[in-house]
Amino acid sequence: MEKRKSIVAGFDIGGAHLKVTRAQDGRIVEAVTIATPLWLGLHTLTSAFEETAPIYAGADLNAFTMTGELADVFPSRDAGVAALLDEISARVPGENLIYAGPSGFVGVEQAARQSADVASANWHATASLVAKLADDALFVDMGSTTTDIIAIRNGAVANDGYTDAGRLLSGELVYTGFTRTFLFGVASSAPVRGRLTPLMNEYFASIADAHRILGVLDEKDDRHASADGKEKTIDGSIARLARMIGRDATELTLAEWHEIARWFSEQQLRKIHDAASLVAGSLTRDAPIVGAGTGRWQIGRLAERMERRFVDFAEIIPADDAARGEASSVAPASAVALLAGSQL
């Protein structure tokens, strides 16, 4: 990719996190994620911009993508896009470009007129970068809340849907993530000592608790409060998991809680596997799964199920070694930084 801008900052404004990367001379050199619960108000994004200012300081260009317009603080997606564009203009100095899907990067004023293209287009940015780096692949990005599954064919994004609604129908968007998903969002019951027990239909625990018990959760990826607001420890997660099945933590052994946690993670994987099987369609068997996001552990398991080679997004993008892991976790922010720097 030809380099035109020496320092480009990439931003992915989500409803739960702000993700920012810094690309220098066409390589990601720094990446960061900040919790921004937009449902509490735009002040959370203002604070996140302030906190991440050292990442984008001195950038020649700032490139943005977003999904935060979906937050219920906004009356509609169009209103959400407009509010986020206003926040960008007010808070981030310099030249700002917005990713608008197939239209590429546009200025803030044009983005306001193309809100349907701008809204929730972050998946398209990352898939477009993957398409430049891999001829054929099944691209899967699992974040804290959702999973994007996109076919790449002959070096092009081969999506069926574009909007959230269309991608939910096509299986390209699965509303399950590695940390924030409620447990009753992946299963309605769980096996307990040989009996299938219906779950309490309450937000007593999240999938982060299951992954913490299994020992596969990086704590820096779980940036929001636990369901009960208490400690993020294995004991704390077991106590929350116990409430889901109407029990106390002391009623089962650690091994039994481990198996119940494994059940929930497995149920989540099955949902992703079902969708991935549909989206993969006619992809050849040698097309790998390229995985990004904080849920790459789960995507690796998906690749095993589908008998496809797993390639971490971090392995194929230009990035400093110290930044690769986080750059993959914040893949859309990395993508817009790299794409904007090479296309302008």
C-alpha positions as a Python dict, from the first residue, in 0.01 Angstrom:
ca = {
    (1, 'M'): (0, 0, 0),
    (2, 'E'): (145, 334, -106),
    (3, 'K'): (200, 571, 187),
    (4, 'R'): (82, 930, 145),
    (5, 'K'): (36, 1045, 507),
    (6, 'S'): (314, 987, 758),
    (7, 'I'): (96, 987, 1073),
    (8, 'V'): (-268, 878, 1059),
    (9, 'A'): (-494, 823, 1359),
    (10, 'G'): (-777, 572, 1330),
    (11, 'F'): (-1093, 586, 1543),
    (12, 'D'): (-1374, 337, 1590),
    (13, 'I'): (-1654, 499, 1792),
    (14, 'G'): (-1868, 225, 1939),
    (15, 'G'): (-2158, 232, 2179),
    (16, 'A'): (-1947, 73, 2452),
    (17, 'H'): (-1585, 159, 2361),
    (18, 'L'): (-1373, 412, 2181),
    (19, 'K'): (-1084, 249, 1998),
    (20, 'V'): (-795, 457, 1869),
    (21, 'T'): (-482, 363, 1675),
    (22, 'R'): (-182, 554, 1554),
    (23, 'A'): (-20, 460, 1223),
    (24, 'Q'): (319, 600, 1135),
    (25, 'D'): (472, 552, 791),
    (26, 'G'): (206, 293, 713),
    (27, 'R'): (246, 85, 1030),
    (28, 'I'): (34, 66, 1344),
    (29, 'V'): (259, 178, 1628),
    (30, 'E'): (4, 221, 1908),
    (31, 'A'): (-353, 115, 1987),
    (32, 'V'): (-584, 168, 2282),
    (33, 'T'): (-941, 93, 2395),
    (34, 'I'): (-1139, 312, 2636),
    (35, 'A'): (-1478, 220, 2785),
    (36, 'T'): (-1739, 471, 2662),
    (37, 'P'): (-2092, 372, 2770),
    (38, 'L'): (-2269, 606, 2528),
    (39, 'W'): (-2607, 507, 2669),
    (40, 'L'): (-2512, 723, 2969),
    (41, 'G'): (-2454, 1029, 2750),
    (42, 'L'): (-2212, 1191, 2508),
    (43, 'H'): (-1993, 1311, 2795),
    (44, 'T'): (-1846, 959, 2806),
    (45, 'L'): (-1714, 1004, 2452),
    (46, 'T'): (-1584, 1351, 2533),
    (47, 'S'): (-1385, 1205, 2823),
    (48, 'A'): (-1255, 922, 2604),
    (49, 'F'): (-1133, 1166, 2339),
    (50, 'E'): (-948, 1357, 2610),
    (51, 'E'): (-794, 1041, 2751),
    (52, 'T'): (-674, 918, 2412),
    (53, 'A'): (-541, 1256, 2295),
    (54, 'P'): (-175, 1145, 2319),
    (55, 'I'): (-247, 871, 2062),
    (56, 'Y'): (-371, 1109, 1794),
    (57, 'A'): (-166, 1415, 1883),
    (58, 'G'): (18, 1554, 1583),
    (59, 'A'): (-159, 1329, 1332),
    (60, 'D'): (-160, 1449, 971),
    (61, 'L'): (-501, 1290, 925),
    (62, 'N'): (-775, 1143, 1144),
    (63, 'A'): (-993, 864, 1001),
    (64, 'F'): (-1318, 760, 1170),
    (65, 'T'): (-1570, 480, 1160),
    (66, 'M'): (-1858, 423, 1399),
    (67, 'T'): (-2129, 198, 1540),
    (68, 'G'): (-2218, 421, 1835),
    (69, 'E'): (-2510, 578, 1650),
    (70, 'L'): (-2710, 274, 1760),
    (71, 'A'): (-2689, 378, 2128),
    (72, 'D'): (-3031, 443, 2278),
    (73, 'V'): (-2928, 791, 2389),
    (74, 'F'): (-3011, 890, 2029),
    (75, 'P'): (-3370, 892, 1893),
    (76, 'S'): (-3259, 744, 1558),
    (77, 'R'): (-2951, 627, 1373),
    (78, 'D'): (-2947, 941, 1158),
    (79, 'A'): (-2954, 1154, 1473),
    (80, 'G'): (-2679, 940, 1623),
    (81, 'V'): (-2453, 982, 1321),
    (82, 'A'): (-2513, 1358, 1323),
    (83, 'A'): (-2435, 1384, 1696),
    (84, 'L'): (-2116, 1180, 1664),
    (85, 'L'): (-2002, 1387, 1366),
    (86, 'D'): (-2058, 1703, 1570),
    (87, 'E'): (-1855, 1554, 1853),
    (88, 'I'): (-1572, 1465, 1616),
    (89, 'S'): (-1561, 1817, 1474),
    (90, 'A'): (-1567, 1973, 1821),
    (91, 'R'): (-1317, 1745, 1993),
    (92, 'V'): (-1060, 1624, 1740),
    (93, 'P'): (-849, 1891, 1569),
    (94, 'G'): (-703, 1852, 1222),
    (95, 'E'): (-822, 1694, 899),
    (96, 'N'): (-1104, 1448, 972),
    (97, 'L'): (-1240, 1190, 728),
    (98, 'I'): (-1528, 950, 782),
    (99, 'Y'): (-1554, 599, 641),
    (100, 'A'): (-1869, 556, 432),
    (101, 'G'): (-1848, 196, 316),
    (102, 'P'): (-1836, 152, -63),
    (103, 'S'): (-1809, 532, -100),
    (104, 'G'): (-1478, 525, 83),
    (105, 'F'): (-1368, 822, 293),
    (106, 'V'): (-1568, 1143, 287),
    (107, 'G'): (-1557, 1474, 469),
    (108, 'V'): (-1770, 1543, 774),
    (109, 'E'): (-2030, 1747, 585),
    (110, 'Q'): (-2074, 1480, 317),
    (111, 'A'): (-2087, 1211, 585),
    (112, 'A'): (-2386, 1386, 739),
    (113, 'R'): (-2565, 1351, 406),
    (114, 'Q'): (-2466, 983, 376),
    (115, 'S'): (-2559, 865, 723),
    (116, 'A'): (-2693, 534, 589),
    (117, 'D'): (-2348, 455, 447),
    (118, 'V'): (-2163, 578, 755),
    (119, 'A'): (-2376, 403, 1018),
    (120, 'S'): (-2219, 80, 1149),
    (121, 'A'): (-1974, 59, 859),
    (122, 'N'): (-1674, -42, 1068),
    (123, 'W'): (-1698, -407, 957),
    (124, 'H'): (-1671, -297, 593),
    (125, 'A'): (-1351, -104, 665),
    (126, 'T'): (-1180, -403, 824),
    (127, 'A'): (-1305, -646, 560),
    (128, 'S'): (-1180, -410, 286),
    (129, 'L'): (-833, -410, 438),
    (130, 'V'): (-836, -789, 468),
    (131, 'A'): (-942, -808, 103),
    (132, 'K'): (-626, -617, 7),
    (133, 'L'): (-412, -863, 203),
    (134, 'A'): (-581, -1198, 127),
    (135, 'D'): (-742, -1315, -198),
    (136, 'D'): (-992, -1553, -41),
    (137, 'A'): (-1081, -1574, 326),
    (138, 'L'): (-1360, -1588, 577),
    (139, 'F'): (-1309, -1279, 791),
    (140, 'V'): (-1443, -1299, 1146),
    (141, 'D'): (-1417, -1011, 1396),
    (142, 'M'): (-1549, -1090, 1744),
    (143, 'G'): (-1558, -794, 1979),
    (144, 'S'): (-1709, -742, 2320),
    (145, 'T'): (-2067, -733, 2193),
    (146, 'T'): (-2099, -856, 1834),
    (147, 'T'): (-1937, -1082, 1576),
    (148, 'D'): (-1893, -987, 1209),
    (149, 'I'): (-1856, -1268, 955),
    (150, 'I'): (-1764, -1161, 601),
    (151, 'A'): (-1661, -1359, 294),
    (152, 'I'): (-1363, -1229, 96),
    (153, 'R'): (-1355, -1358, -263),
    (154, 'N'): (-1093, -1277, -528),
    (155, 'G'): (-958, -990, -322),
    (156, 'A'): (-1297, -821, -278),
    (157, 'V'): (-1553, -794, 2),
    (158, 'A'): (-1836, -1031, -91),
    (159, 'N'): (-2100, -920, 156),
    (160, 'D'): (-2469, -999, 117),
    (161, 'G'): (-2615, -743, 360),
    (162, 'Y'): (-2490, -394, 444),
    (163, 'T'): (-2711, -250, 715),
    (164, 'D'): (-2739, -406, 1059),
    (165, 'A'): (-3083, -537, 966),
    (166, 'G'): (-2961, -688, 641),
    (167, 'R'): (-2655, -846, 799),
    (168, 'L'): (-2859, -998, 1082),
    (169, 'L'): (-3070, -1166, 815),
    (170, 'S'): (-2769, -1289, 617),
    (171, 'G'): (-2579, -1420, 920),
    (172, 'E'): (-2297, -1170, 862),
    (173, 'L'): (-2376, -1004, 1195),
    (174, 'V'): (-2424, -1224, 1500),
    (175, 'Y'): (-2518, -1031, 1809),
    (176, 'T'): (-2290, -1209, 2051),
    (177, 'G'): (-1951, -1100, 2183),
    (178, 'F'): (-1668, -1221, 2401),
    (179, 'T'): (-1744, -1020, 2715),
    (180, 'R'): (-2066, -816, 2724),
    (181, 'T'): (-2320, -1073, 2607),
    (182, 'F'): (-2577, -1177, 2867),
    (183, 'L'): (-2570, -1549, 2938),
    (184, 'F'): (-2938, -1592, 2856),
    (185, 'G'): (-2848, -1447, 2516),
    (186, 'V'): (-2659, -1765, 2427),
    (187, 'A'): (-2864, -2032, 2607),
    (188, 'S'): (-3195, -2074, 2788),
    (189, 'S'): (-3074, -2356, 3012),
    (190, 'A'): (-2758, -2525, 3138),
    (191, 'P'): (-2670, -2882, 3240),
    (192, 'V'): (-2630, -2918, 3617),
    (193, 'R'): (-2546, -3262, 3754),
    (194, 'G'): (-2710, -3438, 3464),
    (195, 'R'): (-3024, -3226, 3445),
    (196, 'L'): (-3096, -2941, 3207),
    (197, 'T'): (-3178, -2646, 3431),
    (198, 'P'): (-3369, -2343, 3295),
    (199, 'L'): (-3188, -2014, 3352),
    (200, 'M'): (-3302, -1720, 3558),
    (201, 'N'): (-3399, -1465, 3293),
    (202, 'E'): (-3208, -1188, 3471),
    (203, 'Y'): (-2882, -1009, 3406),
    (204, 'F'): (-2698, -1189, 3683),
    (205, 'A'): (-2388, -1273, 3476),
    (206, 'S'): (-2223, -1218, 3138),
    (207, 'I'): (-2021, -1434, 2902),
    (208, 'A'): (-1711, -1263, 3044),
    (209, 'D'): (-1776, -1454, 3366),
    (210, 'A'): (-1778, -1785, 3178),
    (211, 'H'): (-1457, -1699, 2994),
    (212, 'R'): (-1294, -1582, 3317),
    (213, 'I'): (-1375, -1913, 3486),
    (214, 'L'): (-1229, -2095, 3184),
    (215, 'G'): (-909, -1890, 3211),
    (216, 'V'): (-924, -1754, 2856),
    (217, 'L'): (-1020, -1393, 2929),
    (218, 'D'): (-761, -1115, 2919),
    (219, 'E'): (-884, -882, 3192),
    (220, 'K'): (-798, -570, 2993),
    (221, 'D'): (-1065, -675, 2743),
    (222, 'D'): (-1342, -663, 3005),
    (223, 'R'): (-1368, -290, 3065),
    (224, 'H'): (-1723, -257, 3195),
    (225, 'A'): (-1860, -332, 3540),
    (226, 'S'): (-1968, -687, 3621),
    (227, 'A'): (-2341, -761, 3645),
    (228, 'D'): (-2342, -715, 4023),
    (229, 'G'): (-2075, -446, 4027),
    (230, 'K'): (-1846, -668, 4232),
    (231, 'E'): (-1499, -811, 4187),
    (232, 'K'): (-1380, -958, 3859),
    (233, 'T'): (-1229, -1273, 4001),
    (234, 'I'): (-1299, -1641, 3944),
    (235, 'D'): (-1486, -1656, 4274),
    (236, 'G'): (-1685, -1347, 4181),
    (237, 'S'): (-1770, -1493, 3841),
    (238, 'I'): (-1879, -1824, 3995),
    (239, 'A'): (-2108, -1639, 4237),
    (240, 'R'): (-2269, -1457, 3943),
    (241, 'L'): (-2294, -1775, 3737),
    (242, 'A'): (-2458, -1954, 4031),
    (243, 'R'): (-2741, -1701, 4040),
    (244, 'M'): (-2826, -1786, 3680),
    (245, 'I'): (-2927, -2137, 3785),
    (246, 'G'): (-3081, -2045, 4120),
    (247, 'R'): (-2790, -2166, 4332),
    (248, 'D'): (-2511, -2044, 4557),
    (249, 'A'): (-2146, -2083, 4465),
    (250, 'T'): (-2084, -2336, 4742),
    (251, 'E'): (-2340, -2584, 4609),
    (252, 'L'): (-2115, -2716, 4329),
    (253, 'T'): (-1746, -2795, 4297),
    (254, 'L'): (-1500, -2582, 4103),
    (255, 'A'): (-1485, -2853, 3835),
    (256, 'E'): (-1864, -2843, 3801),
    (257, 'W'): (-1868, -2466, 3764),
    (258, 'H'): (-1594, -2499, 3505),
    (259, 'E'): (-1812, -2736, 3300),
    (260, 'I'): (-2111, -2503, 3321),
    (261, 'A'): (-1893, -2214, 3204),
    (262, 'R'): (-1770, -2433, 2919),
    (263, 'W'): (-2133, -2503, 2824),
    (264, 'F'): (-2210, -2133, 2779),
    (265, 'S'): (-1898, -2070, 2573),
    (266, 'E'): (-1985, -2373, 2360),
    (267, 'Q'): (-2339, -2247, 2301),
    (268, 'Q'): (-2199, -1916, 2185),
    (269, 'L'): (-1957, -2091, 1950),
    (270, 'R'): (-2240, -2292, 1797),
    (271, 'K'): (-2428, -1974, 1708),
    (272, 'I'): (-2120, -1834, 1539),
    (273, 'H'): (-2048, -2165, 1365),
    (274, 'D'): (-2401, -2181, 1222),
    (275, 'A'): (-2371, -1832, 1076),
    (276, 'A'): (-2015, -1885, 951),
    (277, 'S'): (-2120, -2200, 766),
    (278, 'L'): (-2380, -1999, 576),
    (279, 'V'): (-2155, -1703, 501),
    (280, 'A'): (-1862, -1920, 388),
    (281, 'G'): (-2082, -2056, 109),
    (282, 'S'): (-1870, -2152, -189),
    (283, 'L'): (-1535, -2041, -45),
    (284, 'T'): (-1271, -2296, -130),
    (285, 'R'): (-1152, -2526, 148),
    (286, 'D'): (-807, -2369, 150),
    (287, 'A'): (-945, -2022, 223),
    (288, 'P'): (-842, -1944, 583),
    (289, 'I'): (-1037, -1781, 860),
    (290, 'V'): (-884, -1443, 936),
    (291, 'G'): (-970, -1356, 1295),
    (292, 'A'): (-974, -1019, 1469),
    (293, 'G'): (-1114, -871, 1788),
    (294, 'T'): (-1093, -956, 2156),
    (295, 'G'): (-1263, -1291, 2092),
    (296, 'R'): (-987, -1439, 1878),
    (297, 'W'): (-966, -1738, 2115),
    (298, 'Q'): (-1323, -1824, 2019),
    (299, 'I'): (-1252, -1764, 1650),
    (300, 'G'): (-958, -2004, 1670),
    (301, 'R'): (-1198, -2270, 1797),
    (302, 'L'): (-1432, -2187, 1508),
    (303, 'A'): (-1150, -2245, 1261),
    (304, 'E'): (-1088, -2588, 1413),
    (305, 'R'): (-1457, -2676, 1381),
    (306, 'M'): (-1465, -2565, 1020),
    (307, 'E'): (-1132, -2735, 946),
    (308, 'R'): (-984, -2414, 813),
    (309, 'R'): (-648, -2255, 881),
    (310, 'F'): (-664, -1971, 1134),
    (311, 'V'): (-476, -1648, 1060),
    (312, 'D'): (-469, -1369, 1316),
    (313, 'F'): (-540, -1026, 1167),
    (314, 'A'): (-233, -915, 1365),
    (315, 'E'): (-12, -1140, 1151),
    (316, 'I'): (-104, -981, 818),
    (317, 'I'): (-120, -609, 893),
    (318, 'P'): (183, -378, 902),
    (319, 'A'): (239, -309, 1272),
    (320, 'D'): (513, -285, 1531),
    (321, 'D'): (543, -607, 1728),
    (322, 'A'): (453, -436, 2056),
    (323, 'A'): (128, -306, 1905),
    (324, 'R'): (14, -609, 1703),
    (325, 'G'): (-210, -776, 1959),
    (326, 'E'): (-401, -464, 2052),
    (327, 'A'): (-415, -355, 1687),
    (328, 'S'): (-600, -678, 1612),
    (329, 'S'): (-834, -627, 1907),
    (330, 'V'): (-929, -284, 1768),
    (331, 'A'): (-927, -398, 1405),
    (332, 'P'): (-1166, -135, 1255),
    (333, 'A'): (-962, 150, 1404),
    (334, 'S'): (-647, -11, 1263),
    (335, 'A'): (-816, -58, 927),
    (336, 'V'): (-931, 300, 878),
    (337, 'A'): (-589, 430, 979),
    (338, 'L'): (-412, 207, 727),
    (339, 'L'): (-668, 253, 450),
    (340, 'A'): (-682, 630, 483),
    (341, 'G'): (-305, 659, 484),
    (342, 'S'): (-271, 456, 166),
    (343, 'Q'): (-564, 583, -39),
    (344, 'L'): (-536, 959, -2),
}
